[in-house]
Coordinates of C-alpha atoms and ligand atoms in Angstrom, one line a residue:
M1 CA -21.2 -5.6 -30.2
A2 CA -19.1 -7.6 -27.8
D3 CA -20.3 -7.5 -24.2
P4 CA -19.4 -4.0 -22.9
A5 CA -19.1 -5.5 -19.4
T6 CA -16.1 -7.5 -20.4
N7 CA -14.8 -5.6 -23.4
G8 CA -13.7 -2.0 -22.9
A9 CA -13.2 -0.9 -26.5
N10 CA -14.3 2.5 -27.7
T11 CA -15.4 1.6 -31.1
S12 CA -19.2 1.8 -30.7
D13 CA -19.5 4.0 -33.7
A14 CA -17.8 1.6 -36.1
D15 CA -20.1 -0.5 -38.2
L16 CA -18.5 -3.7 -37.0
D17 CA -16.0 -5.0 -34.5
V18 CA -14.2 -7.1 -37.0
I19 CA -14.2 -7.3 -40.8
V20 CA -12.8 -10.6 -42.1
V21 CA -11.8 -11.0 -45.8
G22 CA -12.2 -14.5 -47.3
A23 CA -14.7 -17.3 -46.7
G24 CA -12.4 -20.3 -46.8
F25 CA -11.3 -22.4 -43.9
A26 CA -9.6 -19.5 -42.2
G27 CA -12.1 -16.8 -42.6
L28 CA -15.1 -19.0 -41.6
Y29 CA -13.2 -20.1 -38.5
Q30 CA -12.8 -16.4 -37.5
L31 CA -16.4 -15.8 -38.2
R32 CA -17.6 -18.7 -36.1
R33 CA -15.3 -18.0 -33.1
L34 CA -15.6 -14.3 -33.0
R35 CA -19.4 -14.5 -33.3
E36 CA -19.4 -17.0 -30.4
L37 CA -17.5 -14.5 -28.3
G38 CA -20.2 -11.9 -29.1
Y39 CA -18.4 -9.7 -31.7
R40 CA -20.2 -8.1 -34.6
V41 CA -18.3 -9.6 -37.4
K42 CA -18.9 -10.0 -41.2
V43 CA -16.9 -11.9 -43.8
I44 CA -16.5 -10.3 -47.2
E45 CA -16.0 -12.8 -50.0
A46 CA -15.3 -12.1 -53.7
G47 CA -16.6 -15.5 -54.8
S48 CA -20.3 -16.3 -55.2
D49 CA -20.1 -18.9 -52.5
I50 CA -18.2 -20.0 -49.4
G51 CA -15.4 -22.5 -49.6
G52 CA -12.3 -20.4 -50.5
I53 CA -10.1 -22.0 -53.0
W54 CA -12.6 -24.9 -53.5
H55 CA -15.0 -22.4 -54.9
W56 CA -12.6 -21.1 -57.5
N57 CA -10.6 -24.3 -58.3
C58 CA -13.4 -26.4 -59.7
Y59 CA -11.4 -27.6 -62.7
P60 CA -11.7 -31.3 -63.7
G61 CA -9.5 -33.3 -61.3
A62 CA -9.2 -30.6 -58.6
R63 CA -8.7 -32.4 -55.4
V64 CA -7.0 -32.1 -52.1
D65 CA -3.5 -33.6 -51.6
T66 CA -4.0 -33.8 -47.8
Y67 CA -6.0 -36.8 -46.6
G68 CA -9.5 -35.8 -45.8
S69 CA -9.4 -36.9 -42.2
I70 CA -7.1 -34.0 -41.4
Y71 CA -8.5 -31.7 -44.0
Q72 CA -11.5 -30.6 -42.0
Y73 CA -12.4 -28.7 -38.9
S74 CA -11.6 -30.6 -35.7
D75 CA -14.8 -29.7 -33.7
P76 CA -16.3 -33.0 -32.6
E77 CA -19.8 -31.7 -33.4
L78 CA -18.8 -31.2 -37.0
V79 CA -16.7 -34.4 -37.2
K80 CA -19.4 -36.7 -36.0
D81 CA -21.9 -36.3 -38.9
W82 CA -19.4 -35.9 -41.7
D83 CA -17.8 -38.6 -43.8
Y84 CA -15.7 -38.1 -46.9
S85 CA -16.2 -40.7 -49.5
E86 CA -12.6 -40.8 -50.6
T87 CA -9.2 -40.5 -48.8
Y88 CA -8.4 -37.5 -50.9
P89 CA -11.7 -35.7 -51.7
G90 CA -12.4 -33.7 -54.8
W91 CA -13.5 -30.1 -55.1
D92 CA -17.2 -31.0 -55.3
E93 CA -17.1 -33.0 -52.1
L94 CA -15.3 -30.2 -50.4
R95 CA -18.0 -27.9 -51.5
E96 CA -20.5 -30.3 -49.9
Y97 CA -18.4 -30.2 -46.8
F98 CA -18.7 -26.4 -46.6
D99 CA -22.5 -26.6 -47.2
Y100 CA -22.6 -29.1 -44.3
V101 CA -20.6 -26.8 -42.0
D102 CA -22.9 -23.9 -42.9
K103 CA -26.0 -26.0 -42.1
K104 CA -24.5 -26.8 -38.7
L105 CA -23.2 -23.3 -37.9
D106 CA -25.4 -21.0 -39.9
L107 CA -22.4 -19.1 -41.3
R108 CA -23.6 -17.8 -44.7
K109 CA -25.9 -15.3 -43.0
D110 CA -22.8 -13.3 -42.0
V111 CA -20.9 -13.7 -45.3
I112 CA -21.2 -10.9 -47.9
L113 CA -20.7 -12.8 -51.1
N114 CA -19.9 -11.5 -54.6
T115 CA -18.0 -8.6 -53.1
R116 CA -14.4 -7.9 -53.4
V117 CA -12.4 -5.8 -50.9
T118 CA -10.6 -3.2 -53.1
G119 CA -8.9 -1.0 -50.5
A120 CA -8.7 0.1 -46.9
N121 CA -7.3 2.9 -44.8
F122 CA -6.9 3.4 -41.1
D123 CA -8.8 6.3 -39.5
E124 CA -6.3 7.4 -36.8
D125 CA -8.9 9.5 -35.0
K126 CA -11.2 6.7 -34.4
N127 CA -8.8 3.8 -34.7
V128 CA -10.9 1.9 -37.2
W129 CA -10.3 0.5 -40.6
Q130 CA -12.4 1.9 -43.4
V131 CA -12.8 -1.0 -45.8
K132 CA -13.8 -0.3 -49.4
T133 CA -15.5 -2.9 -51.6
D134 CA -16.2 -3.1 -55.3
D135 CA -19.9 -2.3 -54.7
G136 CA -18.8 1.2 -53.8
K137 CA -19.5 0.8 -50.1
T138 CA -17.2 1.6 -47.2
T139 CA -17.6 -0.3 -44.0
T140 CA -15.7 0.4 -40.7
A141 CA -14.4 -1.9 -38.1
Q142 CA -11.8 -1.9 -35.3
F143 CA -10.1 -5.0 -36.6
F144 CA -9.3 -6.0 -40.1
V145 CA -8.5 -9.7 -40.4
L146 CA -7.3 -10.8 -43.8
C147 CA -7.9 -14.5 -44.6
T148 CA -7.2 -14.3 -48.4
G149 CA -5.4 -17.6 -48.6
F150 CA -2.4 -18.4 -50.8
A151 CA -4.1 -18.5 -54.2
A152 CA -6.2 -15.3 -54.4
K153 CA -4.1 -14.0 -57.3
A154 CA -3.8 -16.2 -60.3
H155 CA -0.6 -15.9 -62.3
I156 CA -1.1 -15.6 -66.0
P157 CA 2.2 -15.5 -67.9
D158 CA 2.9 -12.8 -70.3
I159 CA 2.8 -14.7 -73.6
E160 CA 2.5 -12.9 -76.9
G161 CA -0.9 -13.1 -78.4
L162 CA -2.5 -14.5 -75.2
D163 CA -5.8 -12.9 -75.9
S164 CA -5.9 -13.7 -79.6
F165 CA -6.8 -17.3 -79.0
K166 CA -10.4 -17.8 -80.1
G167 CA -11.1 -21.1 -78.3
A168 CA -11.8 -21.6 -74.6
K169 CA -8.9 -20.5 -72.4
H170 CA -9.0 -20.6 -68.6
H171 CA -6.7 -20.4 -65.6
T172 CA -7.3 -23.4 -63.2
G173 CA -7.9 -21.0 -60.3
L174 CA -10.6 -19.1 -62.3
W175 CA -12.3 -22.0 -63.7
P176 CA -15.9 -21.5 -65.1
Q177 CA -18.4 -22.4 -62.5
E178 CA -20.6 -24.1 -65.1
G179 CA -17.7 -26.5 -65.9
L180 CA -16.1 -27.3 -69.3
D181 CA -16.3 -30.6 -71.1
F182 CA -13.1 -31.9 -72.6
T183 CA -14.8 -34.7 -74.5
G184 CA -13.5 -35.0 -78.1
K185 CA -11.6 -31.7 -77.7
R186 CA -8.0 -30.8 -78.4
V187 CA -6.7 -29.7 -75.1
A188 CA -3.5 -27.9 -74.1
V189 CA -2.3 -27.8 -70.5
I190 CA 0.4 -25.3 -69.7
G191 CA 2.2 -26.0 -66.4
T192 CA 3.1 -29.0 -64.3
G193 CA 2.3 -27.8 -60.8
S194 CA -0.3 -29.8 -58.8
S195 CA -3.2 -28.4 -60.8
G196 CA -1.5 -29.2 -64.2
V197 CA -0.9 -32.8 -63.1
Q198 CA -4.5 -33.1 -61.9
V199 CA -6.0 -31.7 -65.1
V200 CA -3.9 -34.0 -67.3
Q201 CA -5.2 -37.1 -65.5
E202 CA -8.8 -36.0 -66.2
A203 CA -8.4 -34.6 -69.7
A204 CA -6.5 -37.7 -70.8
K205 CA -9.7 -39.7 -70.3
T206 CA -11.9 -37.8 -72.8
A207 CA -9.9 -35.3 -74.9
S208 CA -9.3 -36.3 -78.5
E209 CA -5.7 -34.9 -78.1
L210 CA -4.1 -33.7 -75.0
T211 CA -0.7 -31.8 -75.0
L212 CA 1.1 -31.0 -71.8
F213 CA 3.6 -28.1 -72.0
Q214 CA 6.2 -28.7 -69.4
R215 CA 9.2 -26.7 -68.3
T216 CA 10.2 -28.6 -65.2
P217 CA 8.9 -32.0 -64.3
N218 CA 6.8 -32.3 -61.1
L219 CA 8.5 -34.7 -58.7
T220 CA 5.1 -36.3 -57.9
L221 CA 4.2 -38.8 -55.2
P222 CA 1.7 -41.6 -55.5
M223 CA -1.6 -40.6 -54.0
G224 CA -2.8 -43.9 -52.7
Q225 CA -6.4 -42.9 -53.2
H226 CA -9.2 -45.1 -52.1
T227 CA -12.9 -44.9 -51.3
I228 CA -14.0 -44.9 -47.7
S229 CA -17.1 -46.8 -46.6
K230 CA -19.2 -45.5 -43.7
E231 CA -17.9 -48.3 -41.5
E232 CA -14.3 -47.4 -42.4
S233 CA -15.0 -43.7 -41.7
A234 CA -16.4 -44.6 -38.3
K235 CA -13.2 -46.5 -37.5
L236 CA -11.1 -43.6 -38.7
K237 CA -12.9 -41.3 -36.4
E238 CA -11.9 -43.3 -33.3
D239 CA -8.4 -42.0 -34.0
Y240 CA -9.4 -38.4 -34.6
P241 CA -8.7 -37.1 -31.1
R242 CA -5.1 -38.2 -31.4
L243 CA -4.8 -37.0 -35.0
F244 CA -6.1 -33.5 -34.3
A245 CA -4.1 -33.1 -31.1
R246 CA -0.9 -34.1 -32.9
R247 CA -1.2 -31.4 -35.5
A248 CA 0.2 -28.7 -33.2
E249 CA 3.3 -30.8 -32.5
T250 CA 4.4 -31.3 -36.1
F251 CA 6.2 -29.3 -38.8
A252 CA 3.3 -29.2 -41.2
G253 CA 0.2 -29.5 -39.1
F254 CA -0.2 -33.2 -40.0
D255 CA -0.3 -36.2 -37.6
F256 CA 3.2 -37.2 -38.7
D257 CA 6.6 -35.4 -38.7
F258 CA 10.1 -35.8 -40.0
L259 CA 11.9 -38.8 -38.7
D260 CA 14.3 -38.2 -35.8
K261 CA 17.3 -39.3 -37.8
G262 CA 19.1 -38.2 -41.0
A263 CA 19.4 -40.2 -44.3
L264 CA 23.2 -40.0 -43.9
E265 CA 23.1 -41.4 -40.4
V266 CA 21.7 -44.8 -41.3
S267 CA 22.9 -47.7 -43.4
E268 CA 22.1 -47.9 -47.0
Q269 CA 19.7 -50.8 -46.3
E270 CA 17.8 -48.9 -43.6
R271 CA 17.6 -45.9 -45.9
Y272 CA 16.2 -47.9 -48.7
D273 CA 13.7 -49.7 -46.4
T274 CA 12.6 -46.4 -44.9
Y275 CA 12.0 -44.8 -48.3
M276 CA 10.1 -47.8 -49.5
R277 CA 8.0 -48.0 -46.3
L278 CA 7.0 -44.3 -46.6
W279 CA 6.5 -44.6 -50.3
K280 CA 4.0 -47.3 -49.9
E281 CA 2.0 -45.2 -47.5
G282 CA 1.2 -42.9 -50.4
S283 CA 0.9 -39.3 -49.1
F284 CA 3.0 -36.3 -48.2
I285 CA 4.7 -38.5 -45.6
W286 CA 7.3 -39.2 -48.2
W287 CA 8.1 -35.5 -48.2
I288 CA 7.5 -34.1 -44.8
G289 CA 7.8 -37.3 -42.9
T290 CA 11.1 -38.4 -44.3
F291 CA 14.7 -38.2 -42.9
N292 CA 15.3 -34.9 -41.1
D293 CA 18.3 -33.9 -43.2
V294 CA 16.7 -34.3 -46.7
L295 CA 15.6 -30.7 -47.0
F296 CA 18.8 -29.3 -45.5
N297 CA 21.7 -31.4 -46.9
Q298 CA 22.3 -31.9 -50.6
E299 CA 24.0 -35.3 -50.2
A300 CA 21.0 -36.6 -48.1
N301 CA 18.7 -35.1 -50.7
D302 CA 20.4 -36.9 -53.5
T303 CA 19.6 -40.2 -51.8
Q304 CA 15.9 -39.3 -51.7
Y305 CA 16.0 -38.1 -55.3
A306 CA 17.7 -41.3 -56.5
F307 CA 15.0 -43.5 -54.9
W308 CA 12.2 -41.3 -56.3
R309 CA 13.8 -41.3 -59.8
D310 CA 14.2 -45.1 -59.9
E311 CA 10.7 -45.8 -58.7
T312 CA 9.2 -43.3 -61.0
R313 CA 11.1 -44.4 -64.1
K314 CA 9.6 -47.9 -63.6
R315 CA 6.2 -46.4 -64.4
I316 CA 7.3 -44.7 -67.7
S317 CA 7.6 -46.9 -70.8
D318 CA 9.0 -44.4 -73.3
P319 CA 12.8 -43.9 -72.8
V320 CA 12.6 -40.3 -73.9
L321 CA 9.8 -39.6 -71.4
K322 CA 11.7 -41.3 -68.6
E323 CA 14.3 -38.6 -69.0
K324 CA 11.7 -35.8 -69.3
F325 CA 9.7 -36.8 -66.2
A326 CA 12.4 -38.3 -64.0
P327 CA 15.8 -37.2 -65.3
M328 CA 18.9 -39.0 -64.2
T329 CA 20.2 -35.7 -62.9
A330 CA 17.6 -33.6 -60.9
F331 CA 16.8 -30.0 -62.0
H332 CA 16.6 -29.1 -58.3
P333 CA 16.8 -30.8 -54.9
W334 CA 14.0 -33.1 -54.2
G335 CA 11.1 -31.5 -52.2
V336 CA 11.9 -27.9 -52.6
K337 CA 9.0 -27.6 -55.0
R338 CA 5.6 -28.8 -54.0
P339 CA 5.1 -32.4 -55.2
A340 CA 1.7 -33.3 -56.6
L341 CA 0.0 -36.4 -55.4
E342 CA -0.7 -38.3 -58.6
Q343 CA -3.0 -41.1 -59.6
G344 CA -1.9 -42.6 -63.0
F345 CA -0.3 -39.5 -64.3
Y346 CA 2.6 -41.3 -66.0
E347 CA 0.4 -44.0 -67.5
C348 CA -1.6 -41.2 -69.3
F349 CA 1.4 -40.8 -71.6
D350 CA 1.2 -44.4 -72.8
Q351 CA -2.0 -43.3 -74.5
D352 CA -1.8 -42.3 -78.2
N353 CA -3.8 -39.1 -77.6
V354 CA -1.5 -37.7 -74.9
H355 CA 1.7 -35.8 -75.8
L356 CA 4.4 -33.8 -74.0
V357 CA 6.1 -30.7 -75.2
D358 CA 9.3 -29.7 -73.3
I359 CA 9.3 -26.0 -73.4
R360 CA 13.0 -25.8 -72.3
E361 CA 13.8 -27.3 -75.7
T362 CA 11.0 -25.7 -77.8
P363 CA 9.7 -22.7 -75.9
I364 CA 6.2 -21.3 -76.5
E365 CA 6.6 -18.3 -78.8
R366 CA 3.0 -17.1 -79.0
F367 CA -0.7 -17.9 -78.9
T368 CA -2.5 -17.5 -82.1
E369 CA -6.2 -17.5 -82.9
T370 CA -6.2 -21.3 -83.3
G371 CA -3.5 -22.5 -81.0
I372 CA 0.0 -22.3 -79.8
T373 CA 3.2 -21.7 -81.7
T374 CA 6.5 -23.0 -80.3
S375 CA 10.0 -22.5 -81.7
T376 CA 9.5 -25.5 -84.0
D377 CA 5.9 -26.1 -84.5
H378 CA 2.3 -24.8 -84.5
M379 CA -0.5 -26.8 -82.8
D380 CA -4.2 -26.1 -83.0
F381 CA -6.4 -26.5 -79.8
D382 CA -10.0 -26.1 -78.8
I383 CA -9.2 -25.5 -75.1
I384 CA -6.1 -24.1 -73.4
V385 CA -5.7 -24.7 -69.7
L386 CA -3.4 -22.3 -67.9
A387 CA -2.2 -24.3 -65.0
T388 CA 0.3 -21.5 -64.3
G389 CA 0.0 -21.1 -60.6
F390 CA -0.4 -18.1 -58.4
D391 CA 1.3 -15.0 -57.1
S392 CA 1.3 -17.0 -53.9
V393 CA 0.5 -15.9 -50.4
S394 CA 1.5 -12.2 -50.6
G395 CA 0.0 -11.5 -54.1
G396 CA -3.6 -11.7 -52.9
L397 CA -2.9 -9.2 -50.1
M398 CA -0.8 -6.8 -52.2
Q399 CA -3.5 -6.5 -54.9
I400 CA -5.7 -4.8 -52.3
D401 CA -5.0 -1.1 -51.9
I402 CA -4.4 -1.1 -48.2
T403 CA -2.8 2.2 -47.0
G404 CA -0.9 2.4 -43.8
T405 CA -0.7 5.2 -41.3
K406 CA 2.3 6.7 -43.0
G407 CA 0.6 6.8 -46.4
K408 CA 2.4 3.9 -47.8
S409 CA 0.5 0.9 -49.3
L410 CA 1.1 -2.7 -48.2
A411 CA 2.2 -3.4 -51.8
D412 CA 4.9 -0.7 -51.5
K413 CA 6.0 -1.9 -48.1
W414 CA 6.6 -5.4 -49.4
K415 CA 8.0 -4.4 -52.8
E416 CA 11.6 -5.1 -51.6
G417 CA 10.7 -8.0 -49.4
L418 CA 8.2 -9.3 -46.9
R419 CA 8.0 -7.9 -43.4
A420 CA 5.3 -9.3 -41.0
H421 CA 5.9 -9.7 -37.3
I422 CA 5.0 -13.3 -36.3
G423 CA 3.8 -13.6 -39.9
M424 CA 0.7 -11.7 -39.0
A425 CA 1.1 -8.0 -38.4
C426 CA 3.0 -5.0 -39.9
S427 CA 4.2 -1.7 -38.5
D428 CA 2.1 1.3 -39.7
F429 CA -0.8 -1.1 -40.2
P430 CA -2.5 -1.1 -36.8
N431 CA -5.3 -3.5 -35.9
L432 CA -4.7 -5.5 -39.1
I433 CA -3.9 -9.2 -38.9
F434 CA -3.3 -11.9 -41.6
V435 CA -4.2 -15.6 -41.1
Y436 CA -2.3 -18.1 -43.3
G437 CA -0.3 -15.2 -44.6
P438 CA 3.3 -14.3 -45.5
Q439 CA 6.1 -15.4 -43.1
S440 CA 3.7 -17.7 -41.2
P441 CA 3.6 -21.5 -41.7
S442 CA 0.8 -21.0 -44.4
A443 CA 2.2 -22.7 -47.6
F444 CA 4.1 -25.3 -45.6
C445 CA 1.1 -26.2 -43.4
N446 CA -2.1 -28.2 -43.8
G447 CA -4.7 -25.5 -44.5
P448 CA -7.3 -26.3 -41.8
S449 CA -4.6 -26.8 -39.2
C450 CA -3.5 -23.2 -39.7
A451 CA -7.0 -22.0 -39.9
E452 CA -7.7 -23.4 -36.4
L453 CA -4.4 -23.2 -34.6
Q454 CA -3.1 -19.9 -35.9
G455 CA -6.7 -18.7 -36.2
E456 CA -7.5 -19.4 -32.5
W457 CA -4.5 -17.3 -31.5
V458 CA -5.9 -14.4 -33.6
V459 CA -9.3 -14.8 -32.0
Q460 CA -7.7 -14.7 -28.5
F461 CA -5.6 -11.7 -29.6
V462 CA -8.6 -9.7 -30.7
D463 CA -10.5 -10.7 -27.6
D464 CA -7.7 -9.8 -25.3
M465 CA -7.2 -6.4 -26.9
R466 CA -10.9 -5.7 -26.4
K467 CA -11.0 -6.9 -22.8
R468 CA -7.9 -4.7 -22.0
G469 CA -9.5 -1.7 -23.7
V470 CA -6.8 -1.5 -26.3
S471 CA -8.0 0.5 -29.2
R472 CA -4.8 0.4 -31.3
V473 CA -2.3 -2.4 -31.5
E474 CA 0.6 -2.3 -33.9
A475 CA 3.7 -4.3 -34.6
T476 CA 7.0 -2.4 -34.2
T477 CA 9.5 -1.9 -37.0
E478 CA 12.2 -3.7 -35.0
A479 CA 9.9 -6.7 -34.4
E480 CA 9.1 -7.2 -38.1
E481 CA 12.7 -6.7 -39.1
S482 CA 13.8 -9.3 -36.5
W483 CA 11.1 -11.7 -37.7
R484 CA 12.3 -11.2 -41.3
E485 CA 15.9 -11.8 -40.3
S486 CA 15.0 -15.1 -38.6
V487 CA 13.0 -16.3 -41.6
L488 CA 15.9 -15.5 -43.9
E489 CA 18.3 -17.2 -41.6
M490 CA 16.2 -20.3 -41.4
T491 CA 15.8 -20.3 -45.2
D492 CA 19.5 -20.2 -45.8
A493 CA 19.9 -23.3 -43.7
T494 CA 17.6 -25.2 -46.1
L495 CA 17.8 -26.3 -49.8
F496 CA 14.8 -24.2 -50.8
P497 CA 16.8 -21.4 -52.3
K498 CA 18.2 -23.9 -54.8
G499 CA 14.8 -24.3 -56.5
N500 CA 12.8 -21.9 -58.6
S501 CA 9.6 -22.4 -56.8
W502 CA 6.6 -20.4 -55.9
Y503 CA 7.6 -20.9 -52.3
M504 CA 10.6 -18.7 -53.2
G505 CA 8.5 -16.3 -55.2
A506 CA 10.5 -17.4 -58.3
N507 CA 7.5 -18.0 -60.5
I508 CA 6.6 -14.3 -60.6
P509 CA 8.8 -11.9 -62.5
G510 CA 10.1 -9.1 -60.2
K511 CA 8.9 -10.8 -57.0
P512 CA 11.7 -10.8 -54.4
R513 CA 13.4 -14.1 -54.1
E514 CA 12.6 -15.2 -50.6
L515 CA 10.5 -17.8 -48.9
V516 CA 6.9 -16.7 -48.6
A517 CA 6.2 -18.9 -45.6
Y518 CA 7.8 -19.5 -42.2
P519 CA 10.2 -22.5 -42.6
G520 CA 10.5 -23.3 -38.9
G521 CA 7.4 -25.5 -38.7
L522 CA 4.0 -25.1 -37.2
N523 CA 5.1 -26.5 -33.9
D524 CA 7.9 -24.0 -33.5
Y525 CA 5.7 -21.2 -34.7
L526 CA 3.0 -21.9 -32.2
A527 CA 5.5 -21.9 -29.4
K528 CA 6.6 -18.4 -30.6
L529 CA 3.0 -17.2 -30.7
K530 CA 2.5 -18.5 -27.1
D531 CA 5.6 -16.7 -26.0
C532 CA 4.5 -13.5 -27.7
A533 CA 1.1 -13.5 -26.0
E534 CA 2.5 -14.5 -22.6
N535 CA 5.0 -11.6 -22.7
N536 CA 2.4 -8.9 -23.1
Y537 CA 2.5 -9.3 -26.9
T538 CA 6.2 -8.9 -27.6
G539 CA 6.8 -6.8 -30.7
F540 CA 3.5 -5.0 -30.5
E541 CA 2.7 -1.6 -29.2
L542 CA -0.6 -1.5 -27.3
K543 CA -2.5 1.8 -26.9
Ligands
FAD601 P1 -8.7 -19.8 -49.2 O1 -9.4 -21.1 -49.1 O2 -7.8 -19.6 -50.3 O3 -9.8 -18.7 -49.1 C1 -9.5 -17.3 -49.3 C2 -10.7 -16.6 -49.8 O4 -10.4 -15.2 -49.8 C3 -11.1 -16.9 -51.2 O5 -12.4 -17.4 -51.3 C4 -11.0 -15.6 -52.0 O6 -12.0 -15.4 -52.9 C5 -11.1 -14.6 -50.8 N1 -10.5 -13.3 -51.1 C6 -9.2 -13.1 -51.5 N2 -9.0 -11.8 -51.7 C7 -10.2 -11.2 -51.5 C8 -10.7 -9.8 -51.6 N3 -9.9 -8.8 -51.9 N4 -12.0 -9.6 -51.4 C9 -12.9 -10.5 -51.0 N5 -12.5 -11.8 -50.9 C10 -11.2 -12.1 -51.2 N6 -3.8 -27.0 -48.7 C11 -3.6 -28.2 -48.0 O7 -3.4 -28.1 -46.8 N7 -3.7 -29.4 -48.6 C12 -4.0 -29.5 -49.9 O8 -4.0 -30.6 -50.4 C13 -4.2 -28.3 -50.7 N8 -4.6 -28.4 -52.0 C14 -4.8 -27.2 -52.6 C15 -5.2 -27.3 -54.0 C16 -5.4 -26.2 -54.7 C17 -5.8 -26.3 -56.1 C18 -5.2 -24.9 -54.1 C19 -5.3 -23.6 -54.9 C20 -4.8 -24.8 -52.8 C21 -4.6 -26.0 -52.0 N9 -4.2 -25.9 -50.7 C22 -4.1 -27.1 -50.0 C23 -4.0 -24.7 -50.0 C24 -5.3 -24.0 -49.5 O9 -5.2 -22.7 -49.8 C25 -5.6 -24.2 -48.1 O10 -5.7 -25.6 -47.8 C26 -6.9 -23.6 -47.5 O11 -7.8 -23.5 -48.5 C27 -6.6 -22.2 -47.0 O12 -7.8 -21.7 -46.6 P2 -7.9 -20.1 -46.4 O13 -9.2 -19.8 -45.8 O14 -6.7 -19.6 -45.7 O15 -7.8 -19.5 -47.9

């Protein structure tokens, strides 16, 4: 229990002060900080270990697209003894990182593993959440903090005969923990999101035949991967104070930001030189460190696409594949779908064992016991990889049966569109907060940056409520409507609605077409959070 001398809450009969769901970067940050402040807190985690998406996404090639320096907690005590071995570490090294963090902070003892939160309802007499888990238990806490991430609900498309396939068939986000060897196997990969690109690069090395089923090409960027020696790592660390401080000042929680000029404001030569300079850096800088009009103005965007297309086509030898992967006319504006960082993706298709099926031309009709039938062909496979993405951000929350005070579930509330004041709280759902959730920077933000910067606001919010003796705090309907309006308005100013992306919910049949994340940038978002707190939590009712 938090120190009663400083915290006036009346929840002494609740089992816990705070229940956190999810043991990824965000949930573990909550655990650590709330525990430090003296709260009784437990994390409930469906997976068999900590690490969040790096527990589930252990498919061959799974790796982070954010450079490791900024894909970690910023605490100097953690930073000082940790060195990633590559600029862009893989899932296995990220797991080692979480082990390391646990060794330093002793987190696992407060994480309940192998346990899924299935439902929750608010007890209005006691102002506590009753949280139900799949082991049949109910646990109560004053605050319910959901850190379920963006990928807690895998999307498996409704394809005829899906279950009839007798070989191995796995979604990338539900990959078997014991691994799966592609050596000598006929492998199909369905989907060209980041996971699809990553699996292809690995499977091409050992599969006897590898077939990628593509609907829309991924407008990838070169990863610029390299190994990091201990000496190099020590040198990098000298810059970490700047790097970590800079995160809060930028759009996406990185240490770089959009340029302060537009592509249409500069000469053709300057534009080309800038694109080339950023391209050579090899990271998301070419996406979220480019000219500031590219994601807003189609004409500006066309210049970026043309550069991308021309550079990419140089890497593809087959003229048919040039058009499939980097078409002369883009399917959608550049950057409105998440680009994968690739390492040798296009070169894989120079190998005799690697093939592409364009499912716009020859759609998949059904799965059979032995493989996949398209409109023109049947192909046998040993392994089918469903790199088909996620019901992103909101899906993981809506699959939990959370009932609000008016008897409506969260899933019902969001059926017609997302509503979350400051991207964190809903009316009729008191004392419930999301980190890295809908209408917050989440999907547009470096994961650990959100976990810490948004996460710390949540820690202070909980602490402040307890210190003030507030037992019930709830967003107002007006506040969530107004937040929604501002997100929709900002979205309309961008090119994002022109792409059928998971950012827009467009990959899930029936999901409302709207941005799942806050498009104003982390820097702008943090300013709004500060404002909210400083003005006695604008948009919340405190009781
Ligand atoms: P997560 O790491 O997703 O953790 C959420 C946890 O909640 C999971 O362990 C899940 O099991 C648990 N959970 C969910 N629902 C329940 C429930 N009902 N009961 C119990 N437990 C539950 N972000 C970047 O910034 N850069 C990248 O390069 C990058 N690469 C990515 C690659 C992949 C393959 C994926 C899937 C995501 C990637 N992301 C990346 C996004 C990533 O989600 C964030 O970086 C970060 O992991 C978010 O941390 P989190 O703690 O919010 O959520």
